[in-house]
């Protein structure tokens, strides 16, 4: 059985790209670019709550970092450094090796250095802290939306929730449909390049982790505005479309899609469309910001839809 230190050396120590001192000392040493702001965030994945115990560890590793990168994307920050705190029930090297493969697969794709962490015995839990940088005054905050801003989405919603239902035996999907929706749940793609491209274009942004209604609600409250969105304009996969109207709650309130929802003034439309083409992202307008608080979702006939569902809340009773 390898020691804790052997595990760290073997699986979590890689030559850093842009860090003077990474894993191995009492603390890492970073050299943020002078004049840049640091953006810092953390997200935790708990076995049984955020993933099934049997989930492929490489997928858990990818997702543990990807959900953190999504928070950087939602701020318009460039992710640079991550720490990893791991509680493991046992030193299962096959699990740890596969987890590390998935984690570094994501870290390499987004040029993030793993700079340190902690490894302890305990119920399986993965806590990642992410740090990124961005120029002062350019963050995509939740409180920047203004009346008449367009509301945009970076991609389809509801697929992760549909995939989860299928894994829980509540949905029967064809093989083609599984191929269409499972990646959203198992290998989410943080919209980092989009967030950075929107720095001087969008006024506000949030990533959709708990469902559109819940997350857009946070943005509207922070900005002290309201919004109107069109149900028909929300992008969705063919698999989800086929399950409407019963899958409407997945579209509006399904979590874990990690697309960005952002607001921008109408004058920015051409620039945003150009960003979408450059990044090959299907950016679409789903509605607009109103001065009056509240969120209205309208159907194709323009009628308001009664909203009975909100997003996931760990402490909801
Ligand atoms: P200390 O006892 O000083 O906290 P540790 O023995 O916990 O040090 O960690 C030794 C080194 O390994 C530190 O640099 C720490 O940041 C790093 N480290 C520990 N666990 C991990 C991990 N899961 N991933 C990356 N680095 C880790
Ligand atoms: Mg320690």
PDB file of N, CA and C and ligand atoms in Angstrom, residues 4-5 8 12-13 22-28 82-86 114-120, ligand 1:
ATOM      1  N   UNK A   4       0.682   8.094   1.747  1.00  0.00           N
ATOM      2  CA  UNK A   4       0.047   9.336   1.297  1.00  0.00           C
ATOM      3  C   UNK A   4       1.001  10.136   0.398  1.00  0.00           C
ATOM      4  N   UNK A   5       2.261  10.214   0.828  1.00  0.00           N
ATOM      5  CA  UNK A   5       3.224  11.035   0.088  1.00  0.00           C
ATOM      6  C   UNK A   5       3.570  10.410  -1.252  1.00  0.00           C
ATOM      7  N   UNK A   8       0.695  11.168  -3.617  1.00  0.00           N
ATOM      8  CA  UNK A   8       0.768  12.548  -4.124  1.00  0.00           C
ATOM      9  C   UNK A   8       1.857  12.656  -5.184  1.00  0.00           C
ATOM     10  N   UNK A  12      -0.297  13.133  -8.438  1.00  0.00           N
ATOM     11  CA  UNK A  12      -0.741  14.536  -8.451  1.00  0.00           C
ATOM     12  C   UNK A  12       0.401  15.537  -8.613  1.00  0.00           C
ATOM     13  N   UNK A  13       1.580  15.033  -8.956  1.00  0.00           N
ATOM     14  CA  UNK A  13       2.701  15.945  -9.137  1.00  0.00           C
ATOM     15  C   UNK A  13       3.089  15.992 -10.610  1.00  0.00           C
ATOM     16  N   UNK A  22       5.213  24.571  -7.229  1.00  0.00           N
ATOM     17  CA  UNK A  22       3.936  23.873  -7.184  1.00  0.00           C
ATOM     18  C   UNK A  22       3.851  22.881  -6.035  1.00  0.00           C
ATOM     19  N   UNK A  23       3.383  21.648  -6.335  1.00  0.00           N
ATOM     20  CA  UNK A  23       3.191  20.617  -5.317  1.00  0.00           C
ATOM     21  C   UNK A  23       4.516  20.237  -4.676  1.00  0.00           C
ATOM     22  N   UNK A  24       4.509  20.040  -3.347  1.00  0.00           N
ATOM     23  CA  UNK A  24       5.673  19.468  -2.693  1.00  0.00           C
ATOM     24  C   UNK A  24       6.209  20.241  -1.518  1.00  0.00           C
ATOM     25  N   UNK A  25       5.956  21.533  -1.484  1.00  0.00           N
ATOM     26  CA  UNK A  25       6.451  22.309  -0.336  1.00  0.00           C
ATOM     27  C   UNK A  25       5.267  22.591   0.599  1.00  0.00           C
ATOM     28  N   UNK A  26       5.495  23.402   1.621  1.00  0.00           N
ATOM     29  CA  UNK A  26       4.418  23.702   2.558  1.00  0.00           C
ATOM     30  C   UNK A  26       3.339  24.559   1.917  1.00  0.00           C
ATOM     31  N   UNK A  27       3.741  25.318   0.918  1.00  0.00           N
ATOM     32  CA  UNK A  27       2.771  26.105   0.159  1.00  0.00           C
ATOM     33  C   UNK A  27       3.315  26.292  -1.244  1.00  0.00           C
ATOM     34  N   UNK A  28       2.420  26.522  -2.175  1.00  0.00           N
ATOM     35  CA  UNK A  28       2.847  26.847  -3.539  1.00  0.00           C
ATOM     36  C   UNK A  28       3.129  28.335  -3.623  1.00  0.00           C
ATOM     37  N   UNK A  82      -5.062  25.551  -9.632  1.00  0.00           N
ATOM     38  CA  UNK A  82      -6.077  24.818  -8.866  1.00  0.00           C
ATOM     39  C   UNK A  82      -5.417  24.100  -7.705  1.00  0.00           C
ATOM     40  N   UNK A  83      -6.142  23.983  -6.605  1.00  0.00           N
ATOM     41  CA  UNK A  83      -5.733  23.067  -5.540  1.00  0.00           C
ATOM     42  C   UNK A  83      -6.792  21.970  -5.433  1.00  0.00           C
ATOM     43  N   UNK A  84      -6.380  20.841  -4.891  1.00  0.00           N
ATOM     44  CA  UNK A  84      -7.242  19.664  -4.842  1.00  0.00           C
ATOM     45  C   UNK A  84      -7.189  19.043  -3.448  1.00  0.00           C
ATOM     46  N   UNK A  85      -8.305  19.083  -2.737  1.00  0.00           N
ATOM     47  CA  UNK A  85      -8.385  18.410  -1.442  1.00  0.00           C
ATOM     48  C   UNK A  85      -9.233  17.156  -1.623  1.00  0.00           C
ATOM     49  N   UNK A  86      -8.633  16.016  -1.279  1.00  0.00           N
ATOM     50  CA  UNK A  86      -9.254  14.724  -1.542  1.00  0.00           C
ATOM     51  C   UNK A  86      -9.435  13.959  -0.244  1.00  0.00           C
ATOM     52  N   UNK A 114      -2.056  22.298 -11.386  1.00  0.00           N
ATOM     53  CA  UNK A 114      -2.427  21.827 -10.045  1.00  0.00           C
ATOM     54  C   UNK A 114      -1.253  22.164  -9.135  1.00  0.00           C
ATOM     55  N   UNK A 115      -1.481  23.032  -8.155  1.00  0.00           N
ATOM     56  CA  UNK A 115      -0.360  23.585  -7.393  1.00  0.00           C
ATOM     57  C   UNK A 115      -0.280  23.081  -5.958  1.00  0.00           C
ATOM     58  N   UNK A 116      -1.251  22.246  -5.535  1.00  0.00           N
ATOM     59  CA  UNK A 116      -1.194  21.747  -4.176  1.00  0.00           C
ATOM     60  C   UNK A 116      -2.532  21.202  -3.755  1.00  0.00           C
ATOM     61  N   UNK A 117      -2.624  20.846  -2.479  1.00  0.00           N
ATOM     62  CA  UNK A 117      -3.884  20.293  -1.997  1.00  0.00           C
ATOM     63  C   UNK A 117      -3.698  19.587  -0.685  1.00  0.00           C
ATOM     64  N   UNK A 118      -4.559  18.635  -0.446  1.00  0.00           N
ATOM     65  CA  UNK A 118      -4.491  17.860   0.780  1.00  0.00           C
ATOM     66  C   UNK A 118      -5.085  16.492   0.476  1.00  0.00           C
ATOM     67  N   UNK A 119      -4.545  15.450   1.100  1.00  0.00           N
ATOM     68  CA  UNK A 119      -5.032  14.100   0.861  1.00  0.00           C
ATOM     69  C   UNK A 119      -5.243  13.436   2.207  1.00  0.00           C
ATOM     70  N   UNK A 120      -6.452  12.964   2.438  1.00  0.00           N
ATOM     71  CA  UNK A 120      -6.747  12.384   3.735  1.00  0.00           C
ATOM     72  C   UNK A 120      -7.696  11.192   3.584  1.00  0.00           C
TER      73      UNK A 120
HETATM   74  P1  LIG B   1       1.425  19.584   4.909  1.00  0.00           P
HETATM   75  O1  LIG B   1       1.509  18.482   5.903  1.00  0.00           O
HETATM   76  O2  LIG B   1       2.488  20.610   4.976  1.00  0.00           O
HETATM   77  O3  LIG B   1       0.031  20.161   4.782  1.00  0.00           O
HETATM   78  P2  LIG B   1       0.960  17.618   2.937  1.00  0.00           P
HETATM   79  O4  LIG B   1       1.723  16.414   3.338  1.00  0.00           O
HETATM   80  O5  LIG B   1      -0.484  17.671   3.210  1.00  0.00           O
HETATM   81  O6  LIG B   1       1.715  18.882   3.504  1.00  0.00           O
HETATM   82  O7  LIG B   1       1.163  17.837   1.381  1.00  0.00           O
HETATM   83  C1  LIG B   1       2.447  17.765   0.800  1.00  0.00           C
HETATM   84  C2  LIG B   1       2.433  18.506  -0.507  1.00  0.00           C
HETATM   85  O8  LIG B   1       1.555  17.852  -1.410  1.00  0.00           O
HETATM   86  C3  LIG B   1       1.915  19.942  -0.388  1.00  0.00           C
HETATM   87  O9  LIG B   1       2.626  20.713  -1.327  1.00  0.00           O
HETATM   88  C4  LIG B   1       0.465  19.828  -0.788  1.00  0.00           C
HETATM   89  O10 LIG B   1      -0.009  21.032  -1.330  1.00  0.00           O
HETATM   90  C5  LIG B   1       0.533  18.720  -1.810  1.00  0.00           C
HETATM   91  N1  LIG B   1      -0.704  17.916  -1.946  1.00  0.00           N
HETATM   92  C6  LIG B   1      -1.293  17.149  -1.006  1.00  0.00           C
HETATM   93  N2  LIG B   1      -2.365  16.495  -1.499  1.00  0.00           N
HETATM   94  C7  LIG B   1      -2.466  16.868  -2.799  1.00  0.00           C
HETATM   95  C8  LIG B   1      -3.367  16.549  -3.849  1.00  0.00           C
HETATM   96  N3  LIG B   1      -4.406  15.731  -3.684  1.00  0.00           N
HETATM   97  N4  LIG B   1      -3.176  17.144  -5.039  1.00  0.00           N
HETATM   98  C9  LIG B   1      -2.131  18.003  -5.226  1.00  0.00           C
HETATM   99  N5  LIG B   1      -1.233  18.322  -4.285  1.00  0.00           N
HETATM  100  C10 LIG B   1      -1.404  17.768  -3.073  1.00  0.00           C
END
